[in-house]
Amino acid sequence: MGLRTCSDAGFISKLFFWWVNDLLFLGYKRELTTNDLSNQLRKSDSSKHLGYKLFDLWDEETTKGKKPSLFRAIRKQFGFDYAFIGLLPFFEECGIKIIQPILLGVVIQKLEAQTPPYLEAGIIILASILNVFTTHWFYFCVQNVGMRIRIATSCLIYRKCLRQLCSPEGRLLNLLSSDVQRFDQSSVYLHYLWIGPTNIILVFYILYYYFGIASLLGLGILLIFTCLQGFFGIMFSILRSRTADCTDRRMDFMVNMLKKMKQIKMLGLEDFYGKKCRELRRQEVGVIGTTAYFRTFNLSFFYTSVKILFLITIWWYNSLDTSAVFVMLSFYQNLRGLMTNSFPNGVLQFAEARVAINRIQTYLLEPEQEPLGGTNEKLTEISVNMKNVHLKCRRDPLNLNIMNGEIVSIIGSVGTGKTTLLQGILGEVKTGESVISVFGRIAYVPQTPWIYPASMKDNIVLNAHFDPNWYEQVLHAAALTDYGHVSLGNLSGGMRARISLARAAYSRADIYLFDDPFAALDSRTKRHVIQKLIQELLVGKIRIICGGDGRMGRVVALDKIDREFRRRQSMAVQDPSSTDREEIVKKVVEEEEVIGKGTVRWGTYFEYFHTGSGPIGIIILLLLSIFAQISFSGSDYYLRIWDKTGDTATGIRTYGVMVIVIVILSLLRCLFFFYVCLNSSVKLHDQIFSKVSRAHQEFLVMYGKILNRFGKDMCLIDETLPSTFLNAFSVLLNVTGTVVVISIVQPLLLPPAAVLSLVFYFLRRFYIRTSIALRRIEGIVRTPLYTLISSTGSGLSTIRSFKAEEKFLSEFTERLDTHSSSWYINLATSRWFGIWLDWISVLYTIIVIATFLVTVSTGSDVGLVISSVLALSGTFQIGARQSAEVENQMVAVERVLEYSKVPVENFDEGESDVLVSAPIEFIDVSIMYNDFLVLKNINLKINRGEKIALLGRTGSGKTTLLKTLYRLADYSGEIQFNGLESKKIKLKKLRSSLSIIPQDPYLFKGTIRNNLDPHGELTDNDICRVFNRFGGFFQGLDSFVEEDGKNLSQGQRQILSLVRVILKKNEILVLDEPTANLDWRTDQLIREALDEFCSKCTVITVAHRIWTIAHYDRAFLIQDGGLQEIPVPQVEDADSVPEELQDIVA
């Protein structure tokens, strides 16, 4: 039997939130899991229901003549519900909280006259009971509306991502993790923007009856405070916008860095990236710090405003009438919460919500991808027609008609626009006056294969109907075996390419676009794929193939490329899927995050504050807080003494001094608290960045989880946790001080206070276990969302070409519903806790009032105690829930601290600190993945200046063997450099001694000069001496390079990587298929450059082409986990290619 849900509950169960009892008891008995929350979300709150309704409203906005407004669309969908909920706080603030202070004055007068005020006391108690329901149902309903707005806008943002021409992943993550979160927060306080002024008019009308013109002075001071809060709100809006922009840049940086950590480690760029991250973080923290200082003054006004208002009013009135004074004090306490907390928060949250809506609306209005020319619907005649297509390498425009069944090979040198042409067919780039008409369904295989975290079957089938027979045919044609889930970090380039090819073939499209699809395949696999997949499985289809050194069908040259090319005539085909040894062991897709257990440890709190200030800072903070509370509570108690002495002048002077002390201590406490929290946030970020950037490669595969820490968790620690923690701590001290004052005035109230405190302790203990488990689950279920968002951003062209937008939107809504379910139940359990806490306060109020009804007391005692306990009833549950919320938010600190302790590579481990050199010797080197021996007993000696080639099938372990040189893969045996064991060499020095061009060339955002010389160590002459050899491919050293070189072709990126390697001038050079994406002529140019600049280097090359390695000294074949030396094949003599190599190299 499943847990009860809100939909199953009756009226009384919903009213008291009893329907969550089952979940709370289950959470107290054992740790909750995501499965326990699977059915908690109501259908009316589902992502599809809310998202698709907002889709229609937004589409209506964009098709109307006037300027589109996201706010207007949200108002149409949620406006009525939100407005109706506002009646609850209006009844509370302008009804209940007006009646109670007035009746308090009547109670004091009757007790002084020794007349029992039974009716008035009963009404006060009844009002307190009504207040319990209005408060918690308002918060639950309004937060539910905020959640629904967040869900709907999240779906709208993700749909836009699927349509946008270019969607930076960091910005997208920030919109979906930070900006939409503002709707959850801002929904709570916006109603107080109109309730606050209404309440002020009523309160000061009543106070005028008691104090006359003196009340107007208090009103003036309150209005000044309100104006200051408005100013703070404007500043918060400006600073929030700046913070969001800074966070966008930082998250963009983190996404791109994490995806390329293997290359960054190989290139030794950890320090370079650390410097860039610190600069971005410094800019972000600067804005957050300014915001924190404004929050300091904001909260200081909140804590001290009642005292200042009371002092000024009494000073002007110059009299102390007991009943009137405590009526005024009670009203001011209510106004403090309303006008210096709820109203300013309404201003702040309105400003932040407006910033969020504007940022989201700006994103939604950015250009979208549109099909050019024709349509992708299936019509009578399948064709691709291109007219007046202008490419930079051609003088004349390209005109090309491709009919159904044709194979067209588009060739050209690096940078001639082959990829751009395919993007134009897809409609991903604008082609100006060019006309490209496409009739038929398209399947696209990108130059860099796109794989998303799912099973191999899901990656291949994508959004098509699953046909097991067709699936098996496609697997055979693509030389694949379905091994289940795929791990993004461990797949070889060949495996990625074949999955991408299989996806295209499975789609049964009409038009197939292949962007250099065979570069990562060995010759045997390549021939198999060409024959079985391209020529047989896709026969009768349009097949447009860009790049590669083989040509099929009609050939279209984009430039005067050298027509010489070599192709082996032998097309012997064997099933190559049987020897993918390395792929068999790579089956994990997304490891589930481990859910923490129990409450947050006290050590986590200590570590958080110790990180920010150290032990002395913690002591100073505690002392400031305690002395501030003593002065605050002391000023309340002094009213009793003042009333008994009756000396107005002395009382005002003494009370004035106490208020000044309160203001100073409150300001210092808030200032120091925010300083400690901000300092802790900065250091925690630096710690986890330092750990993550030096973590082992296996850990970095889980970048969705890492982004969760750097995104939502750091956002909570930066912006939300400090205010929540300070509020909770202040309320805790205030409640303690109030109970102490009440107990001093009436000692009979101490025992019930102690008993109720014990009840509160056990109630909180019961609730907090479930609450923290829910928050941990909420943090964990965000990770699949982030992973999907990041994967989507990098595969937009592929997703759109396969018409898989609806599939991914559906998957997004499912994951969002899982997250929303945990959020919804968290709201409900929070209200359950709040209602029980308020019942404790109501019970204490009843005890207090009953005590004064049966005992003889002065008017000042009655007024002080009852006004305090009425203020306590709301404050107590707010503080208790805030304390629980602090513990919930400390889960973010716990999660960040968890990553600050991950095992890292020790750069300083080892004895030697000198550059390594050849000879290089592998002695019995073996590598194991998941208990499977991938490479076994490798023995190889490479002499100084020797050039050796590593050959082998896709997935045979060539790249894995290279990883061992960089100590990126664990191995047994020994690797020696010039007689020195690799593990005895300091890791940083080892990697800096090796130069590599990896399979996937990596470039970062900046100029070409920055990319060639990241550390700024070379002169322009040094760079130009090498760069000018390839200058024809680029516009100059100061040309801008986008992140990951997205504005350059794959070949151009490879050339820049090569130039960077040459400039490094290391003795050992590692080339991992460096010319796989280049035409023959450019390949020859690169080989000539290597011969000129690296003639004395020791070179280790992984290659698939004979001409790349024909002049090498030795060649080795990796097969079945072993290594054997073979003769170096020669281009001039086809018979020189050994039999075992004929199916591997071209």
Tab-separated table of N, CA and C in Angstrom, residues 680-734:
chain	number	residue	atom	x	y	z
A	680	SER	N	33.379	32.307	3.973
A	680	SER	CA	33.244	30.852	3.926
A	680	SER	C	32.844	30.398	2.535
A	681	SER	N	31.915	31.117	1.918
A	681	SER	CA	31.461	30.772	0.570
A	681	SER	C	32.609	30.829	-0.431
A	682	VAL	N	33.406	31.884	-0.340
A	682	VAL	CA	34.550	32.034	-1.249
A	682	VAL	C	35.525	30.874	-1.091
A	683	LYS	N	35.842	30.558	0.151
A	683	LYS	CA	36.823	29.498	0.398
A	683	LYS	C	36.289	28.120	0.019
A	684	LEU	N	34.994	27.879	0.268
A	684	LEU	CA	34.415	26.590	-0.115
A	684	LEU	C	34.459	26.404	-1.631
A	685	HIS	N	34.147	27.459	-2.363
A	685	HIS	CA	34.209	27.373	-3.824
A	685	HIS	C	35.638	27.104	-4.285
A	686	ASP	N	36.583	27.822	-3.692
A	686	ASP	CA	37.984	27.616	-4.068
A	686	ASP	C	38.430	26.190	-3.752
A	687	GLN	N	37.971	25.669	-2.617
A	687	GLN	CA	38.352	24.311	-2.221
A	687	GLN	C	37.847	23.275	-3.214
A	688	ILE	N	36.550	23.360	-3.555
A	688	ILE	CA	36.028	22.316	-4.436
A	688	ILE	C	36.550	22.482	-5.858
A	689	PHE	N	36.802	23.733	-6.279
A	689	PHE	CA	37.380	23.896	-7.618
A	689	PHE	C	38.782	23.302	-7.657
A	690	SER	N	39.552	23.554	-6.602
A	690	SER	CA	40.897	23.002	-6.542
A	690	SER	C	40.859	21.476	-6.573
A	691	LYS	N	39.896	20.891	-5.837
A	691	LYS	CA	39.790	19.429	-5.796
A	691	LYS	C	39.310	18.865	-7.128
A	692	VAL	N	38.267	19.480	-7.679
A	692	VAL	CA	37.691	18.960	-8.922
A	692	VAL	C	38.691	19.069	-10.064
A	693	SER	N	39.417	20.188	-10.139
A	693	SER	CA	40.363	20.367	-11.244
A	693	SER	C	41.530	19.398	-11.155
A	694	ARG	N	41.775	18.833	-9.969
A	694	ARG	CA	42.873	17.877	-9.814
A	694	ARG	C	42.370	16.466	-9.524
A	695	ALA	N	41.043	16.261	-9.668
A	695	ALA	CA	40.469	14.940	-9.385
A	695	ALA	C	40.859	13.951	-10.473
A	696	HIS	N	40.717	12.677	-10.150
A	696	HIS	CA	41.033	11.639	-11.115
A	696	HIS	C	40.002	11.655	-12.246
A	697	GLN	N	40.415	11.209	-13.401
A	697	GLN	CA	39.581	11.289	-14.589
A	697	GLN	C	38.265	10.547	-14.425
A	698	GLU	N	38.261	9.426	-13.714
A	698	GLU	CA	37.043	8.646	-13.542
A	698	GLU	C	35.970	9.465	-12.817
A	699	PHE	N	36.386	10.289	-11.863
A	699	PHE	CA	35.446	11.112	-11.101
A	699	PHE	C	34.841	12.201	-11.977
A	700	LEU	N	35.628	12.748	-12.893
A	700	LEU	CA	35.198	13.888	-13.691
A	700	LEU	C	34.179	13.523	-14.754
A	701	VAL	N	33.981	12.223	-15.000
A	701	VAL	CA	32.955	11.796	-15.960
A	701	VAL	C	31.575	12.237	-15.484
A	702	MET	N	31.369	12.329	-14.163
A	702	MET	CA	30.057	12.641	-13.591
A	702	MET	C	29.859	14.152	-13.506
A	703	TYR	N	29.958	14.844	-14.659
A	703	TYR	CA	29.961	16.296	-14.588
A	703	TYR	C	28.590	16.868	-14.244
A	704	GLY	N	27.502	16.110	-14.430
A	704	GLY	CA	26.191	16.593	-14.011
A	704	GLY	C	26.141	16.820	-12.510
A	705	LYS	N	26.719	15.898	-11.755
A	705	LYS	CA	26.748	16.020	-10.294
A	705	LYS	C	27.658	17.167	-9.869
A	706	ILE	N	28.762	17.321	-10.582
A	706	ILE	CA	29.695	18.401	-10.249
A	706	ILE	C	29.049	19.750	-10.513
A	707	LEU	N	28.357	19.888	-11.653
A	707	LEU	CA	27.679	21.144	-11.974
A	707	LEU	C	26.600	21.462	-10.950
A	708	ASN	N	25.961	20.427	-10.393
A	708	ASN	CA	24.963	20.623	-9.346
A	708	ASN	C	25.585	21.344	-8.152
A	709	ARG	N	26.804	20.955	-7.790
A	709	ARG	CA	27.493	21.614	-6.668
A	709	ARG	C	27.855	23.048	-7.006
A	710	PHE	N	28.417	23.253	-8.199
A	710	PHE	CA	28.846	24.596	-8.574
A	710	PHE	C	27.660	25.495	-8.925
A	711	GLY	N	26.498	24.906	-9.242
A	711	GLY	CA	25.329	25.683	-9.619
A	711	GLY	C	24.418	25.962	-8.448
A	712	LYS	N	23.418	25.107	-8.257
A	712	LYS	CA	22.392	25.358	-7.246
A	712	LYS	C	22.966	25.383	-5.835
A	713	ASP	N	23.854	24.449	-5.501
A	713	ASP	CA	24.382	24.405	-4.131
A	713	ASP	C	25.157	25.671	-3.786
A	714	MET	N	26.041	26.115	-4.700
A	714	MET	CA	26.806	27.334	-4.424
A	714	MET	C	25.906	28.561	-4.421
A	715	CYS	N	24.840	28.547	-5.216
A	715	CYS	CA	23.887	29.656	-5.216
A	715	CYS	C	23.208	29.769	-3.850
A	716	LEU	N	22.829	28.617	-3.277
A	716	LEU	CA	22.243	28.621	-1.935
A	716	LEU	C	23.218	29.150	-0.899
A	717	ILE	N	24.463	28.686	-0.972
A	717	ILE	CA	25.476	29.097	0.005
A	717	ILE	C	25.820	30.579	-0.150
A	718	ASP	N	25.851	31.060	-1.388
A	718	ASP	CA	26.192	32.458	-1.640
A	718	ASP	C	25.107	33.415	-1.179
A	719	GLU	N	23.847	33.118	-1.548
A	719	GLU	CA	22.797	34.127	-1.446
A	719	GLU	C	21.735	33.835	-0.393
A	720	THR	N	21.347	32.591	-0.228
A	720	THR	CA	20.183	32.274	0.611
A	720	THR	C	20.558	31.892	2.031
A	721	LEU	N	21.550	31.043	2.183
A	721	LEU	CA	21.902	30.516	3.503
A	721	LEU	C	22.251	31.600	4.524
A	722	PRO	N	23.069	32.610	4.182
A	722	PRO	CA	23.421	33.609	5.214
A	722	PRO	C	22.201	34.293	5.823
A	723	SER	N	21.266	34.748	4.992
A	723	SER	CA	20.080	35.435	5.525
A	723	SER	C	19.224	34.484	6.347
A	724	THR	N	19.027	33.257	5.832
A	724	THR	CA	18.209	32.279	6.557
A	724	THR	C	18.836	31.945	7.901
A	725	PHE	N	20.151	31.758	7.901
A	725	PHE	CA	20.856	31.402	9.142
A	725	PHE	C	20.769	32.533	10.155
A	726	LEU	N	20.986	33.764	9.708
A	726	LEU	CA	20.937	34.906	10.627
A	726	LEU	C	19.533	35.082	11.192
A	727	ASN	N	18.514	34.936	10.339
A	727	ASN	CA	17.130	35.053	10.824
A	727	ASN	C	16.821	33.992	11.866
A	728	ALA	N	17.201	32.745	11.574
A	728	ALA	CA	16.915	31.650	12.509
A	728	ALA	C	17.637	31.846	13.834
A	729	PHE	N	18.904	32.239	13.758
A	729	PHE	CA	19.697	32.427	14.972
A	729	PHE	C	19.150	33.594	15.795
A	730	SER	N	18.743	34.667	15.104
A	730	SER	CA	18.200	35.836	15.804
A	730	SER	C	16.880	35.504	16.479
A	731	VAL	N	16.017	34.745	15.776
A	731	VAL	CA	14.731	34.373	16.363
A	731	VAL	C	14.938	33.447	17.558
A	732	LEU	N	15.891	32.521	17.441
A	732	LEU	CA	16.187	31.633	18.565
A	732	LEU	C	16.588	32.433	19.801
A	733	LEU	N	17.466	33.407	19.616
A	733	LEU	CA	17.876	34.251	20.740
A	733	LEU	C	16.714	35.099	21.251
A	734	ASN	N	15.898	35.592	20.321
A	734	ASN	CA	14.769	36.437	20.707
A	734	ASN	C	13.738	35.650	21.516
